[in-house]
Amino acid sequence: MSLFHCGIRAALALVLAPATLGAEGACRDAVVLVHGNTGTPAQFDATYIELRARGWADADILRPAWGSRSCAACNDHSGSEEAPVLDALVEAIARSCTGRIDVIAHSMGVTLAAKQIVDYRLAGDVHTFVGIAGATRGLWSCGTYPLNVATSTCGAQGLSVNSPLLTRLRGHPLGLRVVSIKSWIDQVVCATGLCTVGGVHSSQIAGENASYTFATGHFGLLGETARLQVDLVE
């Protein structure tokens, strides 16, 4: 992590430490909820409601907004898309009274959050990483790098199979516990009719501790598994 971001973490820790127990008085990991490509933080409303119902303070739930809302093909994992997610992770670490955070991410948010964790060596600060309907092994609809579809989302810093980004992330730890949630009828990950890359479902994360499968679509995996998501981080 850069000296700049170390400084941010130290400063936030000093400012926020007195309030880390939250209104409910329980010491819990702060949670970062990362939406997918052209998504919004509101897509995590069901998860947010479940977290609040189980005692999380509002201040300990961070929902960064990132990327273009109107141009899915314009978003990748390098540049302006990164800053909101990195800032949320750093702030959550500083706020957390346990000293660790949990990350729940959906779709392209999975790989975007993973990149920040790997690049800034935050894995030791993450207790549980939950990846929902991600494409950690790439999307066949994006082609195979370097013969990929010519968009930012599918480029070298995108989701083409064997892209430099995904190849570099593979094998790096994302937290003490890593879990994926997937579907064999996911309209995005399985858009070509093939969900697997190298015989493994693309939503599965290298080195994961567990994987859960549901018979629902790409967005159903997010909204319909809110209770499981919170079970995993509680």
PDB file of C-alpha atoms in Angstrom:
ATOM      1  CA  MET A   1       0.000   0.000   0.000  1.00  0.00           C
ATOM      2  CA  SER A   2       1.275   3.501  -0.796  1.00  0.00           C
ATOM      3  CA  LEU A   3       2.315   5.929   1.944  1.00  0.00           C
ATOM      4  CA  PHE A   4      -0.655   8.066   0.887  1.00  0.00           C
ATOM      5  CA  HIS A   5      -3.187   5.316   1.614  1.00  0.00           C
ATOM      6  CA  CYS A   6      -1.369   4.289   4.788  1.00  0.00           C
ATOM      7  CA  GLY A   7      -1.735   7.890   5.908  1.00  0.00           C
ATOM      8  CA  ILE A   8      -5.456   7.819   5.109  1.00  0.00           C
ATOM      9  CA  ARG A   9      -5.934   4.664   7.155  1.00  0.00           C
ATOM     10  CA  ALA A  10      -4.032   6.050  10.143  1.00  0.00           C
ATOM     11  CA  ALA A  11      -5.890   9.353  10.096  1.00  0.00           C
ATOM     12  CA  LEU A  12      -9.302   7.709   9.802  1.00  0.00           C
ATOM     13  CA  ALA A  13      -8.472   5.315  12.614  1.00  0.00           C
ATOM     14  CA  LEU A  14      -7.731   8.228  14.955  1.00  0.00           C
ATOM     15  CA  VAL A  15     -10.862  10.129  13.983  1.00  0.00           C
ATOM     16  CA  LEU A  16     -13.287   7.235  13.993  1.00  0.00           C
ATOM     17  CA  ALA A  17     -11.985   5.026  16.796  1.00  0.00           C
ATOM     18  CA  PRO A  18     -14.277   6.440  19.513  1.00  0.00           C
ATOM     19  CA  ALA A  19     -17.382   5.580  17.474  1.00  0.00           C
ATOM     20  CA  THR A  20     -16.506   2.116  16.238  1.00  0.00           C
ATOM     21  CA  LEU A  21     -18.934   0.234  18.477  1.00  0.00           C
ATOM     22  CA  GLY A  22     -21.864   1.778  16.636  1.00  0.00           C
ATOM     23  CA  ALA A  23     -25.336   2.562  17.893  1.00  0.00           C
ATOM     24  CA  GLU A  24     -26.093  -1.080  18.646  1.00  0.00           C
ATOM     25  CA  GLY A  25     -23.048  -1.483  20.897  1.00  0.00           C
ATOM     26  CA  ALA A  26     -21.749  -4.638  19.193  1.00  0.00           C
ATOM     27  CA  CYS A  27     -18.251  -4.869  17.762  1.00  0.00           C
ATOM     28  CA  ARG A  28     -18.579  -6.091  14.176  1.00  0.00           C
ATOM     29  CA  ASP A  29     -16.499  -6.065  11.022  1.00  0.00           C
ATOM     30  CA  ALA A  30     -17.304  -3.107   8.816  1.00  0.00           C
ATOM     31  CA  VAL A  31     -18.786  -4.320   5.514  1.00  0.00           C
ATOM     32  CA  VAL A  32     -18.140  -3.044   1.983  1.00  0.00           C
ATOM     33  CA  LEU A  33     -20.803  -3.799  -0.654  1.00  0.00           C
ATOM     34  CA  VAL A  34     -19.522  -3.423  -4.232  1.00  0.00           C
ATOM     35  CA  HIS A  35     -22.068  -3.357  -7.082  1.00  0.00           C
ATOM     36  CA  GLY A  36     -21.459  -4.578 -10.632  1.00  0.00           C
ATOM     37  CA  ASN A  37     -20.991  -2.955 -14.030  1.00  0.00           C
ATOM     38  CA  THR A  38     -23.454  -0.034 -14.550  1.00  0.00           C
ATOM     39  CA  GLY A  39     -25.054  -0.971 -11.255  1.00  0.00           C
ATOM     40  CA  THR A  40     -25.887   1.176  -8.233  1.00  0.00           C
ATOM     41  CA  PRO A  41     -25.434   0.820  -4.467  1.00  0.00           C
ATOM     42  CA  ALA A  42     -29.219   0.424  -4.202  1.00  0.00           C
ATOM     43  CA  GLN A  43     -28.911  -3.035  -5.763  1.00  0.00           C
ATOM     44  CA  PHE A  44     -27.594  -4.128  -2.374  1.00  0.00           C
ATOM     45  CA  ASP A  45     -30.667  -2.843  -0.518  1.00  0.00           C
ATOM     46  CA  ALA A  46     -31.774  -6.345   0.534  1.00  0.00           C
ATOM     47  CA  THR A  47     -28.309  -7.059   1.959  1.00  0.00           C
ATOM     48  CA  TYR A  48     -28.193  -3.666   3.666  1.00  0.00           C
ATOM     49  CA  ILE A  49     -31.587  -4.235   5.289  1.00  0.00           C
ATOM     50  CA  GLU A  50     -30.501  -7.681   6.487  1.00  0.00           C
ATOM     51  CA  LEU A  51     -27.263  -6.295   7.949  1.00  0.00           C
ATOM     52  CA  ARG A  52     -29.142  -3.554   9.791  1.00  0.00           C
ATOM     53  CA  ALA A  53     -31.671  -6.069  11.098  1.00  0.00           C
ATOM     54  CA  ARG A  54     -28.847  -8.121  12.576  1.00  0.00           C
ATOM     55  CA  GLY A  55     -27.252  -5.199  14.377  1.00  0.00           C
ATOM     56  CA  TRP A  56     -24.821  -3.545  12.010  1.00  0.00           C
ATOM     57  CA  ALA A  57     -24.641   0.222  12.416  1.00  0.00           C
ATOM     58  CA  ASP A  58     -25.296   2.286   9.311  1.00  0.00           C
ATOM     59  CA  ALA A  59     -21.801   3.798   9.587  1.00  0.00           C
ATOM     60  CA  ASP A  60     -20.245   0.338   9.335  1.00  0.00           C
ATOM     61  CA  ILE A  61     -21.838  -0.454   5.943  1.00  0.00           C
ATOM     62  CA  LEU A  62     -20.125   1.191   2.982  1.00  0.00           C
ATOM     63  CA  ARG A  63     -21.592   1.088  -0.532  1.00  0.00           C
ATOM     64  CA  PRO A  64     -19.273   2.788  -3.032  1.00  0.00           C
ATOM     65  CA  ALA A  65     -20.660   3.923  -6.389  1.00  0.00           C
ATOM     66  CA  TRP A  66     -18.266   3.397  -9.287  1.00  0.00           C
ATOM     67  CA  GLY A  67     -18.126   3.546 -13.080  1.00  0.00           C
ATOM     68  CA  SER A  68     -20.353   4.787 -15.865  1.00  0.00           C
ATOM     69  CA  ARG A  69     -24.057   4.086 -15.415  1.00  0.00           C
ATOM     70  CA  SER A  70     -24.786   4.346 -19.137  1.00  0.00           C
ATOM     71  CA  CYS A  71     -21.857   2.649 -20.897  1.00  0.00           C
ATOM     72  CA  ALA A  72     -21.151  -0.880 -19.703  1.00  0.00           C
ATOM     73  CA  ALA A  73     -18.504  -1.406 -22.381  1.00  0.00           C
ATOM     74  CA  CYS A  74     -16.596   1.680 -21.178  1.00  0.00           C
ATOM     75  CA  ASN A  75     -15.889   0.377 -17.665  1.00  0.00           C
ATOM     76  CA  ASP A  76     -12.799  -1.642 -16.847  1.00  0.00           C
ATOM     77  CA  HIS A  77     -10.642  -2.290 -13.781  1.00  0.00           C
ATOM     78  CA  SER A  78      -8.100   0.483 -14.275  1.00  0.00           C
ATOM     79  CA  GLY A  79      -8.456   4.176 -13.544  1.00  0.00           C
ATOM     80  CA  SER A  80     -11.485   6.078 -12.310  1.00  0.00           C
ATOM     81  CA  GLU A  81     -13.453   2.897 -11.596  1.00  0.00           C
ATOM     82  CA  GLU A  82     -10.946   1.925  -8.922  1.00  0.00           C
ATOM     83  CA  ALA A  83     -10.839   4.983  -6.650  1.00  0.00           C
ATOM     84  CA  PRO A  84     -14.320   4.751  -5.062  1.00  0.00           C
ATOM     85  CA  VAL A  85     -13.853   1.081  -4.228  1.00  0.00           C
ATOM     86  CA  LEU A  86     -10.350   1.513  -2.842  1.00  0.00           C
ATOM     87  CA  ASP A  87     -11.448   4.500  -0.765  1.00  0.00           C
ATOM     88  CA  ALA A  88     -14.353   2.497   0.687  1.00  0.00           C
ATOM     89  CA  LEU A  89     -12.078  -0.430   1.586  1.00  0.00           C
ATOM     90  CA  VAL A  90      -9.545   1.843   3.276  1.00  0.00           C
ATOM     91  CA  GLU A  91     -12.244   3.746   5.161  1.00  0.00           C
ATOM     92  CA  ALA A  92     -13.921   0.527   6.269  1.00  0.00           C
ATOM     93  CA  ILE A  93     -10.650  -0.832   7.645  1.00  0.00           C
ATOM     94  CA  ALA A  94     -10.157   2.378   9.631  1.00  0.00           C
ATOM     95  CA  ARG A  95     -13.722   2.268  10.980  1.00  0.00           C
ATOM     96  CA  SER A  96     -13.860  -1.400  11.911  1.00  0.00           C
ATOM     97  CA  CYS A  97     -13.643  -2.028  15.642  1.00  0.00           C
ATOM     98  CA  THR A  98     -12.526  -5.615  14.974  1.00  0.00           C
ATOM     99  CA  GLY A  99      -9.607  -4.490  12.837  1.00  0.00           C
ATOM    100  CA  ARG A 100     -10.948  -6.437   9.856  1.00  0.00           C
ATOM    101  CA  ILE A 101     -13.631  -5.967   7.226  1.00  0.00           C
ATOM    102  CA  ASP A 102     -15.922  -8.116   5.120  1.00  0.00           C
ATOM    103  CA  VAL A 103     -16.394  -7.547   1.389  1.00  0.00           C
ATOM    104  CA  ILE A 104     -19.504  -8.608  -0.512  1.00  0.00           C
ATOM    105  CA  ALA A 105     -19.313  -7.936  -4.252  1.00  0.00           C
ATOM    106  CA  HIS A 106     -21.480  -8.659  -7.276  1.00  0.00           C
ATOM    107  CA  SER A 107     -20.606  -9.273 -10.933  1.00  0.00           C
ATOM    108  CA  MET A 108     -17.759  -7.017 -12.140  1.00  0.00           C
ATOM    109  CA  GLY A 109     -17.590  -5.630  -8.608  1.00  0.00           C
ATOM    110  CA  VAL A 110     -16.042  -8.954  -7.607  1.00  0.00           C
ATOM    111  CA  THR A 111     -12.984  -8.528  -9.791  1.00  0.00           C
ATOM    112  CA  LEU A 112     -12.802  -4.775  -9.195  1.00  0.00           C
ATOM    113  CA  ALA A 113     -12.715  -5.272  -5.415  1.00  0.00           C
ATOM    114  CA  ALA A 114     -10.276  -8.153  -5.815  1.00  0.00           C
ATOM    115  CA  LYS A 115      -7.889  -5.940  -7.785  1.00  0.00           C
ATOM    116  CA  GLN A 116      -7.802  -3.322  -5.028  1.00  0.00           C
ATOM    117  CA  ILE A 117      -7.212  -5.984  -2.370  1.00  0.00           C
ATOM    118  CA  VAL A 118      -4.348  -7.513  -4.344  1.00  0.00           C
ATOM    119  CA  ASP A 119      -2.757  -4.253  -5.533  1.00  0.00           C
ATOM    120  CA  TYR A 120      -2.807  -2.634  -2.090  1.00  0.00           C
ATOM    121  CA  ARG A 121      -2.119  -5.792  -0.084  1.00  0.00           C
ATOM    122  CA  LEU A 122      -5.321  -5.634   1.922  1.00  0.00           C
ATOM    123  CA  ALA A 123      -6.026  -9.377   2.121  1.00  0.00           C
ATOM    124  CA  GLY A 124      -4.854  -9.516   5.727  1.00  0.00           C
ATOM    125  CA  ASP A 125      -7.475  -6.901   6.602  1.00  0.00           C
ATOM    126  CA  VAL A 126     -10.345  -8.874   5.020  1.00  0.00           C
ATOM    127  CA  HIS A 127     -12.012 -11.517   7.160  1.00  0.00           C
ATOM    128  CA  THR A 128     -14.545 -12.751   4.588  1.00  0.00           C
ATOM    129  CA  PHE A 129     -14.737 -12.043   0.852  1.00  0.00           C
ATOM    130  CA  VAL A 130     -18.013 -13.037  -0.817  1.00  0.00           C
ATOM    131  CA  GLY A 131     -18.068 -12.985  -4.625  1.00  0.00           C
ATOM    132  CA  ILE A 132     -21.534 -13.160  -6.197  1.00  0.00           C
ATOM    133  CA  ALA A 133     -21.902 -13.933  -9.921  1.00  0.00           C
ATOM    134  CA  GLY A 134     -18.389 -12.744 -10.669  1.00  0.00           C
ATOM    135  CA  ALA A 135     -16.323 -13.663 -13.697  1.00  0.00           C
ATOM    136  CA  THR A 136     -12.996 -14.317 -12.023  1.00  0.00           C
ATOM    137  CA  ARG A 137     -11.968 -16.665 -14.846  1.00  0.00           C
ATOM    138  CA  GLY A 138     -13.355 -14.480 -17.621  1.00  0.00           C
ATOM    139  CA  LEU A 139     -16.366 -14.227 -19.905  1.00  0.00           C
ATOM    140  CA  TRP A 140     -16.483 -16.204 -23.147  1.00  0.00           C
ATOM    141  CA  SER A 141     -18.682 -13.408 -24.493  1.00  0.00           C
ATOM    142  CA  CYS A 142     -15.589 -11.176 -24.197  1.00  0.00           C
ATOM    143  CA  GLY A 143     -13.419 -13.550 -26.226  1.00  0.00           C
ATOM    144  CA  THR A 144      -9.993 -14.884 -25.312  1.00  0.00           C
ATOM    145  CA  TYR A 145      -7.164 -12.408 -24.841  1.00  0.00           C
ATOM    146  CA  PRO A 146      -5.571 -11.066 -27.034  1.00  0.00           C
ATOM    147  CA  LEU A 147      -8.345 -12.004 -29.501  1.00  0.00           C
ATOM    148  CA  ASN A 148     -10.857 -10.285 -27.261  1.00  0.00           C
ATOM    149  CA  VAL A 149     -13.869  -8.130 -28.010  1.00  0.00           C
ATOM    150  CA  ALA A 150     -12.598  -4.596 -28.569  1.00  0.00           C
ATOM    151  CA  THR A 151     -14.125  -2.842 -25.549  1.00  0.00           C
ATOM    152  CA  SER A 152     -12.656  -1.669 -22.255  1.00  0.00           C
ATOM    153  CA  THR A 153     -14.722  -4.189 -20.316  1.00  0.00           C
ATOM    154  CA  CYS A 154     -13.298  -7.035 -22.392  1.00  0.00           C
ATOM    155  CA  GLY A 155      -9.726  -5.738 -22.813  1.00  0.00           C
ATOM    156  CA  ALA A 156      -6.410  -6.315 -21.083  1.00  0.00           C
ATOM    157  CA  GLN A 157      -7.794  -4.826 -17.857  1.00  0.00           C
ATOM    158  CA  GLY A 158     -11.163  -6.459 -18.380  1.00  0.00           C
ATOM    159  CA  LEU A 159     -12.963  -9.768 -18.442  1.00  0.00           C
ATOM    160  CA  SER A 160     -11.746 -11.558 -21.548  1.00  0.00           C
ATOM    161  CA  VAL A 161     -10.636 -15.107 -20.796  1.00  0.00           C
ATOM    162  CA  ASN A 162      -6.926 -15.140 -19.878  1.00  0.00           C
ATOM    163  CA  SER A 163      -6.717 -11.335 -19.786  1.00  0.00           C
ATOM    164  CA  PRO A 164      -3.569  -9.996 -18.089  1.00  0.00           C
ATOM    165  CA  LEU A 165      -5.757  -8.673 -15.281  1.00  0.00           C
ATOM    166  CA  LEU A 166      -7.439 -11.985 -14.458  1.00  0.00           C
ATOM    167  CA  THR A 167      -4.233 -13.968 -14.922  1.00  0.00           C
ATOM    168  CA  ARG A 168      -2.461 -11.705 -12.428  1.00  0.00           C
ATOM    169  CA  LEU A 169      -5.230 -11.828  -9.836  1.00  0.00           C
ATOM    170  CA  ARG A 170      -5.552 -15.600  -9.908  1.00  0.00           C
ATOM    171  CA  GLY A 171      -3.921 -17.233  -6.933  1.00  0.00           C
ATOM    172  CA  HIS A 172      -3.621 -14.119  -4.777  1.00  0.00           C
ATOM    173  CA  PRO A 173      -5.494 -14.311  -1.451  1.00  0.00           C
ATOM    174  CA  LEU A 174      -8.500 -12.017  -1.054  1.00  0.00           C
ATOM    175  CA  GLY A 175      -9.117 -12.589   2.645  1.00  0.00           C
ATOM    176  CA  LEU A 176      -8.974 -15.104   5.455  1.00  0.00           C
ATOM    177  CA  ARG A 177     -12.135 -16.746   4.083  1.00  0.00           C
ATOM    178  CA  VAL A 178     -13.295 -16.610   0.470  1.00  0.00           C
ATOM    179  CA  VAL A 179     -16.695 -17.757  -0.769  1.00  0.00           C
ATOM    180  CA  SER A 180     -18.419 -17.645  -4.156  1.00  0.00           C
ATOM    181  CA  ILE A 181     -22.124 -17.662  -5.009  1.00  0.00           C
ATOM    182  CA  LYS A 182     -22.930 -18.851  -8.531  1.00  0.00           C
ATOM    183  CA  SER A 183     -25.613 -20.079 -10.915  1.00  0.00           C
ATOM    184  CA  TRP A 184     -25.603 -22.369 -13.940  1.00  0.00           C
ATOM    185  CA  ILE A 185     -28.318 -20.206 -15.518  1.00  0.00           C
ATOM    186  CA  ASP A 186     -26.536 -16.875 -15.046  1.00  0.00           C
ATOM    187  CA  GLN A 187     -27.430 -14.773 -18.114  1.00  0.00           C
ATOM    188  CA  VAL A 188     -24.123 -12.860 -17.987  1.00  0.00           C
ATOM    189  CA  VAL A 189     -21.489 -15.354 -16.847  1.00  0.00           C
ATOM    190  CA  CYS A 190     -23.079 -18.104 -18.951  1.00  0.00           C
ATOM    191  CA  ALA A 191     -24.199 -15.850 -21.823  1.00  0.00           C
ATOM    192  CA  THR A 192     -22.666 -18.105 -24.495  1.00  0.00           C
ATOM    193  CA  GLY A 193     -24.163 -21.235 -22.940  1.00  0.00           C
ATOM    194  CA  LEU A 194     -20.848 -22.164 -21.328  1.00  0.00           C
ATOM    195  CA  CYS A 195     -20.299 -21.244 -17.666  1.00  0.00           C
ATOM    196  CA  THR A 196     -16.897 -22.872 -17.192  1.00  0.00           C
ATOM    197  CA  VAL A 197     -13.337 -21.877 -18.010  1.00  0.00           C
ATOM    198  CA  GLY A 198     -10.853 -24.714 -17.812  1.00  0.00           C
ATOM    199  CA  GLY A 199     -13.598 -26.933 -16.411  1.00  0.00           C
ATOM    200  CA  VAL A 200     -14.352 -24.623 -13.466  1.00  0.00           C
ATOM    201  CA  HIS A 201     -17.336 -22.291 -13.149  1.00  0.00           C
ATOM    202  CA  SER A 202     -16.105 -18.782 -13.892  1.00  0.00           C
ATOM    203  CA  SER A 203     -17.735 -17.390 -10.749  1.00  0.00           C
ATOM    204  CA  GLN A 204     -15.621 -19.637  -8.547  1.00  0.00           C
ATOM    205  CA  ILE A 205     -12.607 -17.943  -6.989  1.00  0.00           C
ATOM    206  CA  ALA A 206      -9.194 -19.573  -6.960  1.00  0.00           C
ATOM    207  CA  GLY A 207      -8.386 -20.803  -3.462  1.00  0.00           C
ATOM    208  CA  GLU A 208     -11.945 -20.310  -2.195  1.00  0.00           C
ATOM    209  CA  ASN A 209     -13.170 -22.016   0.962  1.00  0.00           C
ATOM    210  CA  ALA A 210     -16.706 -22.699  -0.249  1.00  0.00           C
ATOM    211  CA  SER A 211     -19.064 -22.178  -3.182  1.00  0.00           C
ATOM    212  CA  TYR A 212     -22.868 -22.013  -3.171  1.00  0.00           C
ATOM    213  CA  THR A 213     -25.068 -22.659  -6.206  1.00  0.00           C
ATOM    214  CA  PHE A 214     -28.584 -21.325  -6.811  1.00  0.00           C
ATOM    215  CA  ALA A 215     -30.999 -21.811  -9.702  1.00  0.00           C
ATOM    216  CA  THR A 216     -31.561 -18.152 -10.398  1.00  0.00           C
ATOM    217  CA  GLY A 217     -30.262 -15.472 -12.744  1.00  0.00           C
ATOM    218  CA  HIS A 218     -27.439 -12.975 -12.569  1.00  0.00           C
ATOM    219  CA  PHE A 219     -29.349 -10.388 -10.537  1.00  0.00           C
ATOM    220  CA  GLY A 220     -31.401 -12.931  -8.650  1.00  0.00           C
ATOM    221  CA  LEU A 221     -28.150 -14.188  -7.158  1.00  0.00           C
ATOM    222  CA  LEU A 222     -27.672 -10.772  -5.590  1.00  0.00           C
ATOM    223  CA  GLY A 223     -31.157 -10.012  -4.327  1.00  0.00           C
ATOM    224  CA  GLU A 224     -32.278 -13.492  -3.349  1.00  0.00           C
ATOM    225  CA  THR A 225     -29.219 -14.515  -1.321  1.00  0.00           C
ATOM    226  CA  ALA A 226     -29.106 -11.565   1.099  1.00  0.00           C
ATOM    227  CA  ARG A 227     -29.633 -13.788   4.151  1.00  0.00           C
ATOM    228  CA  LEU A 228     -26.872 -16.159   3.074  1.00  0.00           C
ATOM    229  CA  GLN A 229     -24.539 -13.234   2.424  1.00  0.00           C
ATOM    230  CA  VAL A 230     -25.033 -11.963   5.958  1.00  0.00           C
ATOM    231  CA  ASP A 231     -24.780 -15.486   7.397  1.00  0.00           C
ATOM    232  CA  LEU A 232     -21.346 -15.713   5.776  1.00  0.00           C
ATOM    233  CA  VAL A 233     -20.028 -12.491   7.321  1.00  0.00           C
ATOM    234  CA  GLU A 234     -21.784 -12.665  10.694  1.00  0.00           C
TER     235      GLU A 234
END
